[in-house]
Amino acid sequence: MADNARAKKLADLIREVVAEKLQRGIKDPRLGTHVTITDTRVTGDLREATVFYTVYGDDEDRASAAAGLESAKGILRSAVGRAAGTKFTPTLAFVADALPENARTIEDLLDKARASDAQVREASSGAAFAGEADPYKKPGEDDTAE
């Protein structure tokens, strides 16, 4: 078993090599400039690497980018092997990162909360207190005045 520092270092190297190769070495039009490598994780035995990516565009662009990454997997793995210089080159698995969808969901929820706050603020704008304006007794006031 390799230590976590070595796995982290290899993961960083894989992320850099794959991103560089996608930008300059792969001529596949499906992988244009709209694919971004966001994270890489390597197992403790350094045998498998998971590469997370995002694609800017619609669902059709995401599907074509996934197919392009799957077809370029061998080229990318050999580039990682040359750069890493390890005994065994880890296998690469590409996973679409859910970060943009999660961010969009959070933004939608925040918009709903803002709209709800605006409705409450609008409903309470003309409201008055249920009791007196100052319901607390002040020192020096006593109940004998009644």
GROMACS .gro file of N, CA and C in nm:
model
  438
    1MET      N    1   0.082  -0.119   0.000
    1MET     CA    2   0.000   0.000   0.000
    1MET      C    3   0.087   0.125   0.000
    2ALA      N    4   0.048   0.217  -0.080
    2ALA     CA    5   0.118   0.346  -0.084
    2ALA      C    6   0.058   0.438   0.021
    3ASP      N    7   0.136   0.534   0.063
    3ASP     CA    8   0.084   0.628   0.161
    3ASP      C    9  -0.005   0.731   0.092
    4ASN      N   10  -0.083   0.803   0.172
    4ASN     CA   11  -0.178   0.899   0.117
    4ASN      C   12  -0.109   1.015   0.046
    5ALA      N   13   0.009   1.053   0.092
    5ALA     CA   14   0.080   1.164   0.028
    5ALA      C   15   0.120   1.125  -0.115
    6ARG      N   16   0.163   1.002  -0.132
    6ARG     CA   17   0.203   0.957  -0.266
    6ARG      C   18   0.081   0.949  -0.358
    7ALA      N   19  -0.030   0.901  -0.306
    7ALA     CA   20  -0.152   0.894  -0.386
    7ALA      C   21  -0.199   1.034  -0.424
    8LYS      N   22  -0.190   1.128  -0.332
    8LYS     CA   23  -0.230   1.267  -0.360
    8LYS      C   24  -0.139   1.329  -0.466
    9LYS      N   25  -0.010   1.303  -0.455
    9LYS     CA   26   0.085   1.357  -0.552
    9LYS      C   27   0.059   1.299  -0.691
   10LEU      N   28   0.031   1.168  -0.696
   10LEU     CA   29   0.001   1.105  -0.824
   10LEU      C   30  -0.131   1.158  -0.881
   11ALA      N   31  -0.229   1.181  -0.795
   11ALA     CA   32  -0.357   1.236  -0.841
   11ALA      C   33  -0.338   1.375  -0.901
   12ASP      N   34  -0.257   1.458  -0.837
   12ASP     CA   35  -0.230   1.592  -0.891
   12ASP      C   36  -0.159   1.583  -1.025
   13LEU      N   37  -0.064   1.491  -1.037
   13LEU     CA   38   0.008   1.474  -1.162
   13LEU      C   39  -0.087   1.428  -1.273
   14ILE      N   40  -0.175   1.334  -1.241
   14ILE     CA   41  -0.270   1.284  -1.341
   14ILE      C   42  -0.361   1.397  -1.387
   15ARG      N   43  -0.410   1.479  -1.294
   15ARG     CA   44  -0.497   1.590  -1.331
   15ARG      C   45  -0.426   1.686  -1.427
   16GLU      N   46  -0.301   1.719  -1.396
   16GLU     CA   47  -0.226   1.811  -1.482
   16GLU      C   48  -0.198   1.751  -1.619
   17VAL      N   49  -0.157   1.626  -1.623
   17VAL     CA   50  -0.123   1.562  -1.750
   17VAL      C   51  -0.246   1.547  -1.839
   18VAL      N   52  -0.358   1.502  -1.779
   18VAL     CA   53  -0.480   1.484  -1.858
   18VAL      C   54  -0.530   1.619  -1.910
   19ALA      N   55  -0.528   1.721  -1.826
   19ALA     CA   56  -0.574   1.853  -1.871
   19ALA      C   57  -0.486   1.907  -1.983
   20GLU      N   58  -0.355   1.891  -1.968
   20GLU     CA   59  -0.263   1.939  -2.072
   20GLU      C   60  -0.282   1.862  -2.202
   21LYS      N   61  -0.298   1.732  -2.191
   21LYS     CA   62  -0.316   1.649  -2.312
   21LYS      C   63  -0.448   1.681  -2.381
   22LEU      N   64  -0.552   1.705  -2.303
   22LEU     CA   65  -0.681   1.741  -2.364
   22LEU      C   66  -0.673   1.876  -2.434
   23GLN      N   67  -0.595   1.966  -2.377
   23GLN     CA   68  -0.586   2.099  -2.435
   23GLN      C   69  -0.500   2.101  -2.562
   24ARG      N   70  -0.390   2.025  -2.561
   24ARG     CA   71  -0.296   2.037  -2.672
   24ARG      C   72  -0.273   1.912  -2.753
   25GLY      N   73  -0.301   1.793  -2.698
   25GLY     CA   74  -0.260   1.672  -2.767
   25GLY      C   75  -0.369   1.595  -2.837
   26ILE      N   76  -0.492   1.610  -2.795
   26ILE     CA   77  -0.603   1.534  -2.852
   26ILE      C   78  -0.672   1.620  -2.957
   27LYS      N   79  -0.689   1.564  -3.074
   27LYS     CA   80  -0.749   1.639  -3.184
   27LYS      C   81  -0.898   1.609  -3.202
   28ASP      N   82  -0.959   1.546  -3.106
   28ASP     CA   83  -1.100   1.509  -3.115
   28ASP      C   84  -1.187   1.633  -3.101
   29PRO      N   85  -1.274   1.663  -3.197
   29PRO     CA   86  -1.357   1.783  -3.188
   29PRO      C   87  -1.461   1.775  -3.075
   30ARG      N   88  -1.492   1.655  -3.028
   30ARG     CA   89  -1.587   1.641  -2.918
   30ARG      C   90  -1.530   1.692  -2.786
   31LEU      N   91  -1.396   1.700  -2.780
   31LEU     CA   92  -1.330   1.739  -2.656
   31LEU      C   93  -1.276   1.880  -2.661
   32GLY      N   94  -1.329   1.964  -2.743
   32GLY     CA   95  -1.280   2.101  -2.759
   32GLY      C   96  -1.238   2.169  -2.630
   33THR      N   97  -1.256   2.295  -2.622
   33THR     CA   98  -1.209   2.372  -2.507
   33THR      C   99  -1.314   2.378  -2.396
   34HIS      N  100  -1.426   2.309  -2.412
   34HIS     CA  101  -1.529   2.319  -2.310
   34HIS      C  102  -1.527   2.205  -2.208
   35VAL      N  103  -1.423   2.123  -2.205
   35VAL     CA  104  -1.406   2.018  -2.104
   35VAL      C  105  -1.304   2.067  -2.002
   36THR      N  106  -1.341   2.060  -1.874
   36THR     CA  107  -1.252   2.103  -1.766
   36THR      C  108  -1.235   1.989  -1.668
   37ILE      N  109  -1.110   1.959  -1.634
   37ILE     CA  110  -1.081   1.856  -1.534
   37ILE      C  111  -1.088   1.924  -1.397
   38THR      N  112  -1.178   1.877  -1.311
   38THR     CA  113  -1.198   1.942  -1.182
   38THR      C  114  -1.125   1.873  -1.068
   39ASP      N  115  -1.117   1.740  -1.070
   39ASP     CA  116  -1.055   1.669  -0.958
   39ASP      C  117  -1.010   1.532  -1.006
   40THR      N  118  -0.916   1.475  -0.932
   40THR     CA  119  -0.869   1.340  -0.959
   40THR      C  120  -0.847   1.269  -0.826
   41ARG      N  121  -0.890   1.145  -0.818
   41ARG     CA  122  -0.869   1.065  -0.697
   41ARG      C  123  -0.806   0.933  -0.737
   42VAL      N  124  -0.708   0.891  -0.659
   42VAL     CA  125  -0.637   0.767  -0.685
   42VAL      C  126  -0.658   0.675  -0.566
   43THR      N  127  -0.679   0.545  -0.593
   43THR     CA  128  -0.696   0.449  -0.484
   43THR      C  129  -0.565   0.433  -0.408
   44GLY      N  130  -0.572   0.375  -0.290
   44GLY     CA  131  -0.456   0.361  -0.205
   44GLY      C  132  -0.346   0.274  -0.264
   45ASP      N  133  -0.383   0.177  -0.349
   45ASP     CA  134  -0.282   0.091  -0.412
   45ASP      C  135  -0.229   0.148  -0.543
   46LEU      N  136  -0.271   0.269  -0.579
   46LEU     CA  137  -0.227   0.340  -0.700
   46LEU      C  138  -0.261   0.266  -0.829
   47ARG      N  139  -0.365   0.184  -0.828
   47ARG     CA  140  -0.402   0.106  -0.946
   47ARG      C  141  -0.514   0.169  -1.028
   48GLU      N  142  -0.599   0.247  -0.963
   48GLU     CA  143  -0.713   0.305  -1.033
   48GLU      C  144  -0.722   0.454  -1.002
   49ALA      N  145  -0.752   0.530  -1.104
   49ALA     CA  146  -0.768   0.675  -1.087
   49ALA      C  147  -0.905   0.716  -1.142
   50THR      N  148  -0.973   0.799  -1.068
   50THR     CA  149  -1.100   0.854  -1.112
   50THR      C  150  -1.079   1.000  -1.143
   51VAL      N  151  -1.111   1.038  -1.265
   51VAL     CA  152  -1.093   1.176  -1.312
   51VAL      C  153  -1.231   1.240  -1.325
   52PHE      N  154  -1.254   1.347  -1.250
   52PHE     CA  155  -1.381   1.418  -1.255
   52PHE      C  156  -1.368   1.535  -1.352
   53TYR      N  157  -1.471   1.555  -1.433
   53TYR     CA  158  -1.467   1.661  -1.534
   53TYR      C  159  -1.603   1.729  -1.543
   54THR      N  160  -1.602   1.851  -1.592
   54THR     CA  161  -1.725   1.923  -1.623
   54THR      C  162  -1.721   1.964  -1.769
   55VAL      N  163  -1.839   1.981  -1.826
   55VAL     CA  164  -1.852   2.021  -1.965
   55VAL      C  165  -1.945   2.141  -1.971
   56TYR      N  166  -1.900   2.246  -2.034
   56TYR     CA  167  -1.984   2.364  -2.052
   56TYR      C  168  -2.065   2.345  -2.179
   57GLY      N  169  -2.195   2.345  -2.163
   57GLY     CA  170  -2.284   2.325  -2.277
   57GLY      C  171  -2.408   2.250  -2.233
   58ASP      N  172  -2.481   2.201  -2.332
   58ASP     CA  173  -2.605   2.131  -2.302
   58ASP      C  174  -2.580   1.980  -2.287
   59ASP      N  175  -2.687   1.904  -2.275
   59ASP     CA  176  -2.676   1.760  -2.252
   59ASP      C  177  -2.611   1.689  -2.370
   60GLU      N  178  -2.633   1.739  -2.490
   60GLU     CA  179  -2.571   1.679  -2.609
   60GLU      C  180  -2.419   1.695  -2.605
   61ASP      N  181  -2.373   1.812  -2.563
   61ASP     CA  182  -2.228   1.836  -2.549
   61ASP      C  183  -2.168   1.745  -2.441
   62ARG      N  184  -2.241   1.726  -2.332
   62ARG     CA  185  -2.192   1.638  -2.225
   62ARG      C  186  -2.180   1.494  -2.272
   63ALA      N  187  -2.279   1.448  -2.347
   63ALA     CA  188  -2.275   1.311  -2.397
   63ALA      C  189  -2.163   1.291  -2.498
   64SER      N  190  -2.143   1.387  -2.586
   64SER     CA  191  -2.035   1.374  -2.684
   64SER      C  192  -1.898   1.383  -2.617
   65ALA      N  193  -1.885   1.467  -2.514
   65ALA     CA  194  -1.758   1.477  -2.442
   65ALA      C  195  -1.729   1.347  -2.367
   66ALA      N  196  -1.832   1.284  -2.310
   66ALA     CA  197  -1.812   1.157  -2.241
   66ALA      C  198  -1.765   1.050  -2.340
   67ALA      N  199  -1.824   1.048  -2.459
   67ALA     CA  200  -1.781   0.951  -2.560
   67ALA      C  201  -1.639   0.981  -2.607
   68GLY      N  202  -1.604   1.109  -2.621
   68GLY     CA  203  -1.469   1.146  -2.661
   68GLY      C  204  -1.365   1.109  -2.557
   69LEU      N  205  -1.397   1.128  -2.431
   69LEU     CA  206  -1.304   1.091  -2.324
   69LEU      C  207  -1.287   0.939  -2.318
   70GLU      N  208  -1.395   0.866  -2.340
   70GLU     CA  209  -1.387   0.721  -2.340
   70GLU      C  210  -1.299   0.672  -2.454
   71SER      N  211  -1.307   0.736  -2.570
   71SER     CA  212  -1.225   0.692  -2.683
   71SER      C  213  -1.079   0.735  -2.668
   72ALA      N  214  -1.054   0.841  -2.594
   72ALA     CA  215  -0.917   0.889  -2.576
   72ALA      C  216  -0.851   0.833  -2.450
   73LYS      N  217  -0.918   0.741  -2.382
   73LYS     CA  218  -0.868   0.689  -2.254
   73LYS      C  219  -0.730   0.626  -2.268
   74GLY      N  220  -0.706   0.551  -2.374
   74GLY     CA  221  -0.576   0.485  -2.392
   74GLY      C  222  -0.463   0.584  -2.413
   75ILE      N  223  -0.487   0.685  -2.494
   75ILE     CA  224  -0.385   0.787  -2.519
   75ILE      C  225  -0.353   0.862  -2.390
   76LEU      N  226  -0.458   0.895  -2.315
   76LEU     CA  227  -0.438   0.968  -2.190
   76LEU      C  228  -0.365   0.883  -2.087
   77ARG      N  229  -0.396   0.754  -2.082
   77ARG     CA  230  -0.329   0.666  -1.986
   77ARG      C  231  -0.182   0.651  -2.021
   78SER      N  232  -0.149   0.640  -2.150
   78SER     CA  233  -0.008   0.629  -2.187
   78SER      C  234   0.067   0.758  -2.157
   79ALA      N  235   0.002   0.874  -2.173
   79ALA     CA  236   0.065   1.001  -2.139
   79ALA      C  237   0.090   1.010  -1.988
   80VAL      N  238  -0.004   0.961  -1.909
   80VAL     CA  239   0.013   0.958  -1.764
   80VAL      C  240   0.128   0.865  -1.728
   81GLY      N  241   0.137   0.751  -1.794
   81GLY     CA  242   0.245   0.655  -1.765
   81GLY      C  243   0.382   0.713  -1.794
   82ARG      N  244   0.394   0.786  -1.905
   82ARG     CA  245   0.522   0.849  -1.937
   82ARG      C  246   0.559   0.956  -1.834
   83ALA      N  247   0.461   1.031  -1.791
   83ALA     CA  248   0.488   1.141  -1.697
   83ALA      C  249   0.512   1.090  -1.555
   84ALA      N  250   0.442   0.984  -1.515
   84ALA     CA  251   0.451   0.938  -1.377
   84ALA      C  252   0.577   0.857  -1.351
   85GLY      N  253   0.615   0.774  -1.444
   85GLY     CA  254   0.733   0.692  -1.424
   85GLY      C  255   0.715   0.587  -1.315
   86THR      N  256   0.593   0.544  -1.291
   86THR     CA  257   0.568   0.442  -1.190
   86THR      C  258   0.572   0.304  -1.253
   87LYS      N  259   0.578   0.202  -1.168
   87LYS     CA  260   0.583   0.064  -1.216
   87LYS      C  261   0.455   0.027  -1.288
   88PHE      N  262   0.344   0.070  -1.235
   88PHE     CA  263   0.213   0.040  -1.293
   88PHE      C  264   0.138   0.171  -1.317
   89THR      N  265   0.091   0.189  -1.439
   89THR     CA  266   0.012   0.309  -1.471
   89THR      C  267  -0.132   0.283  -1.430
   90PRO      N  268  -0.191   0.372  -1.351
   90PRO     CA  269  -0.329   0.349  -1.307
   90PRO      C  270  -0.428   0.355  -1.423
   91THR      N  271  -0.533   0.275  -1.412
   91THR     CA  272  -0.640   0.282  -1.511
   91THR      C  273  -0.720   0.408  -1.484
   92LEU      N  274  -0.772   0.468  -1.588
   92LEU     CA  275  -0.845   0.594  -1.576
   92LEU      C  276  -0.994   0.569  -1.593
   93ALA      N  277  -1.072   0.626  -1.506
   93ALA     CA  278  -1.217   0.625  -1.517
   93ALA      C  279  -1.264   0.769  -1.513
   94PHE      N  280  -1.342   0.809  -1.613
   94PHE     CA  281  -1.390   0.946  -1.622
   94PHE      C  282  -1.533   0.955  -1.570
   95VAL      N  283  -1.555   1.048  -1.476
   95VAL     CA  284  -1.685   1.066  -1.414
   95VAL      C  285  -1.724   1.213  -1.426
   96ALA      N  286  -1.844   1.236  -1.476
   96ALA     CA  287  -1.893   1.374  -1.487
   96ALA      C  288  -1.914   1.429  -1.346
   97ASP      N  289  -1.858   1.545  -1.319
   97ASP     CA  290  -1.866   1.606  -1.187
   97ASP      C  291  -2.005   1.668  -1.170
   98ALA      N  292  -2.065   1.646  -1.055
   98ALA     CA  293  -2.200   1.697  -1.028
   98ALA      C  294  -2.199   1.837  -0.970
   99LEU      N  295  -2.084   1.901  -0.963
   99LEU     CA  296  -2.073   2.032  -0.902
   99LEU      C  297  -2.162   2.138  -0.969
  100PRO      N  298  -2.165   2.150  -1.102
  100PRO     CA  299  -2.250   2.253  -1.162
  100PRO      C  300  -2.399   2.231  -1.133
  101GLU      N  301  -2.444   2.105  -1.134
  101GLU     CA  302  -2.585   2.078  -1.106
  101GLU      C  303  -2.617   2.111  -0.960
  102ASN      N  304  -2.526   2.077  -0.869
  102ASN     CA  305  -2.548   2.109  -0.727
  102ASN      C  306  -2.552   2.260  -0.706
  103ALA      N  307  -2.464   2.331  -0.772
  103ALA     CA  308  -2.462   2.477  -0.759
  103ALA      C  309  -2.591   2.538  -0.814
  104ARG      N  310  -2.639   2.483  -0.925
  104ARG     CA  311  -2.765   2.533  -0.984
  104ARG      C  312  -2.882   2.506  -0.889
  105THR      N  313  -2.885   2.390  -0.825
  105THR     CA  314  -2.990   2.357  -0.730
  105THR      C  315  -2.987   2.451  -0.610
  106ILE      N  316  -2.869   2.478  -0.560
  106ILE     CA  317  -2.856   2.570  -0.446
  106ILE      C  318  -2.901   2.710  -0.485
  107GLU      N  319  -2.864   2.755  -0.604
  107GLU     CA  320  -2.908   2.887  -0.650
  107GLU      C  321  -3.060   2.894  -0.662
  108ASP      N  322  -3.122   2.788  -0.712
  108ASP     CA  323  -3.269   2.786  -0.722
  108ASP      C  324  -3.333   2.793  -0.584
  109LEU      N  325  -3.278   2.719  -0.488
  109LEU     CA  326  -3.332   2.723  -0.352
  109LEU      C  327  -3.314   2.860  -0.288
  110LEU      N  328  -3.200   2.924  -0.313
  110LEU     CA  329  -3.178   3.059  -0.260
  110LEU      C  330  -3.274   3.160  -0.324
  111ASP      N  331  -3.303   3.144  -0.453
  111ASP     CA  332  -3.399   3.233  -0.518
  111ASP      C  333  -3.538   3.217  -0.457
  112LYS      N  334  -3.577   3.092  -0.428
  112LYS     CA  335  -3.707   3.068  -0.365
  112LYS      C  336  -3.711   3.132  -0.226
  113ALA      N  337  -3.603   3.121  -0.151
  113ALA     CA  338  -3.597   3.179  -0.017
  113ALA      C  339  -3.605   3.332  -0.024
  114ARG      N  340  -3.538   3.392  -0.122
  114ARG     CA  341  -3.545   3.538  -0.139
  114ARG      C  342  -3.686   3.582  -0.173
  115ALA      N  343  -3.755   3.506  -0.260
  115ALA     CA  344  -3.893   3.540  -0.297
  115ALA      C  345  -3.985   3.528  -0.175
  116SER      N  346  -3.965   3.425  -0.095
  116SER     CA  347  -4.046   3.406   0.025
  116SER      C  348  -4.021   3.519   0.125
  117ASP      N  349  -3.895   3.558   0.142
  117ASP     CA  350  -3.862   3.670   0.232
  117ASP      C  351  -3.926   3.800   0.183
  118ALA      N  352  -3.927   3.821   0.052
  118ALA     CA  353  -3.989   3.942  -0.002
  118ALA      C  354  -4.138   3.942   0.023
  119GLN      N  355  -4.204   3.825   0.012
  119GLN     CA  356  -4.348   3.818   0.040
  119GLN      C  357  -4.376   3.848   0.187
  120VAL      N  358  -4.297   3.795   0.278
  120VAL     CA  359  -4.315   3.821   0.421
  120VAL      C  360  -4.292   3.968   0.451
  121ARG      N  361  -4.188   4.026   0.391
  121ARG     CA  362  -4.158   4.167   0.413
  121ARG      C  363  -4.272   4.254   0.362
  122GLU      N  364  -4.329   4.219   0.246
  122GLU     CA  365  -4.439   4.296   0.189
  122GLU      C  366  -4.565   4.283   0.275
  123ALA      N  367  -4.592   4.164   0.327
  123ALA     CA  368  -4.711   4.144   0.410
  123ALA      C  369  -4.698   4.215   0.544
  124SER      N  370  -4.577   4.227   0.595
  124SER     CA  371  -4.560   4.290   0.726
  124SER      C  372  -4.534   4.440   0.718
  125SER      N  373  -4.532   4.497   0.601
  125SER     CA  374  -4.498   4.639   0.589
  125SER      C  375  -4.605   4.730   0.651
  126GLY      N  376  -4.732   4.696   0.641
  126GLY     CA  377  -4.838   4.782   0.697
  126GLY      C  378  -4.891   4.732   0.829
  127ALA      N  379  -4.830   4.632   0.886
  127ALA     CA  380  -4.880   4.572   1.009
  127ALA      C  381  -4.845   4.656   1.131
  128ALA      N  382  -4.927   4.646   1.234
  128ALA     CA  383  -4.902   4.717   1.360
  128ALA      C  384  -4.880   4.614   1.470
  129PHE      N  385  -4.828   4.659   1.583
  129PHE     CA  386  -4.805   4.571   1.695
  129PHE      C  387  -4.937   4.521   1.751
  130ALA      N  388  -4.936   4.404   1.810
  130ALA     CA  389  -5.057   4.346   1.866
  130ALA      C  390  -5.098   4.417   1.996
  131GLY      N  391  -5.002   4.463   2.071
  131GLY     CA  392  -5.031   4.531   2.198
  131GLY      C  393  -4.986   4.674   2.190
  132GLU      N  394  -4.940   4.725   2.304
  132GLU     CA  395  -4.889   4.860   2.307
  132GLU      C  396  -4.755   4.866   2.234
  133ALA      N  397  -4.713   4.986   2.201
  133ALA     CA  398  -4.586   5.001   2.131
  133ALA      C  399  -4.470   4.961   2.221
  134ASP      N  400  -4.480   4.991   2.351
  134ASP     CA  401  -4.376   4.954   2.447
  134ASP      C  402  -4.443   4.877   2.561
  135PRO      N  403  -4.445   4.746   2.557
  135PRO     CA  404  -4.521   4.668   2.655
  135PRO      C  405  -4.450   4.652   2.790
  136TYR      N  406  -4.330   4.701   2.804
  136TYR     CA  407  -4.254   4.680   2.928
  136TYR      C  408  -4.277   4.794   3.026
  137LYS      N  409  -4.280   4.762   3.153
  137LYS     CA  410  -4.293   4.865   3.256
  137LYS      C  411  -4.158   4.929   3.278
  138LYS      N  412  -4.161   5.057   3.304
  138LYS     CA  413  -4.037   5.131   3.327
  138LYS      C  414  -4.022   5.156   3.477
  139PRO      N  415  -3.901   5.169   3.523
  139PRO     CA  416  -3.883   5.198   3.667
  139PRO      C  417  -3.947   5.332   3.703
  140GLY      N  418  -4.009   5.338   3.817
  140GLY     CA  419  -4.074   5.462   3.861
  140GLY      C  420  -4.222   5.460   3.831
  141GLU      N  421  -4.267   5.376   3.743
  141GLU     CA  422  -4.410   5.367   3.714
  141GLU      C  423  -4.465   5.258   3.807
  142ASP      N  424  -4.572   5.286   3.873
  142ASP     CA  425  -4.632   5.182   3.956
  142ASP      C  426  -4.779   5.170   3.924
  143ASP      N  427  -4.838   5.069   3.977
  143ASP     CA  428  -4.977   5.039   3.942
  143ASP      C  429  -5.078   5.118   4.025
  144THR      N  430  -5.033   5.208   4.110
  144THR     CA  431  -5.125   5.283   4.196
  144THR      C  432  -5.202   5.387   4.117
  145ALA      N  433  -5.162   5.420   3.997
  145ALA     CA  434  -5.230   5.522   3.919
  145ALA      C  435  -5.364   5.472   3.868
  146GLU      N  436  -5.391   5.348   3.881
  146GLU     CA  437  -5.515   5.293   3.827
  146GLU      C  438  -5.631   5.327   3.906
   0.00000   0.00000   0.00000
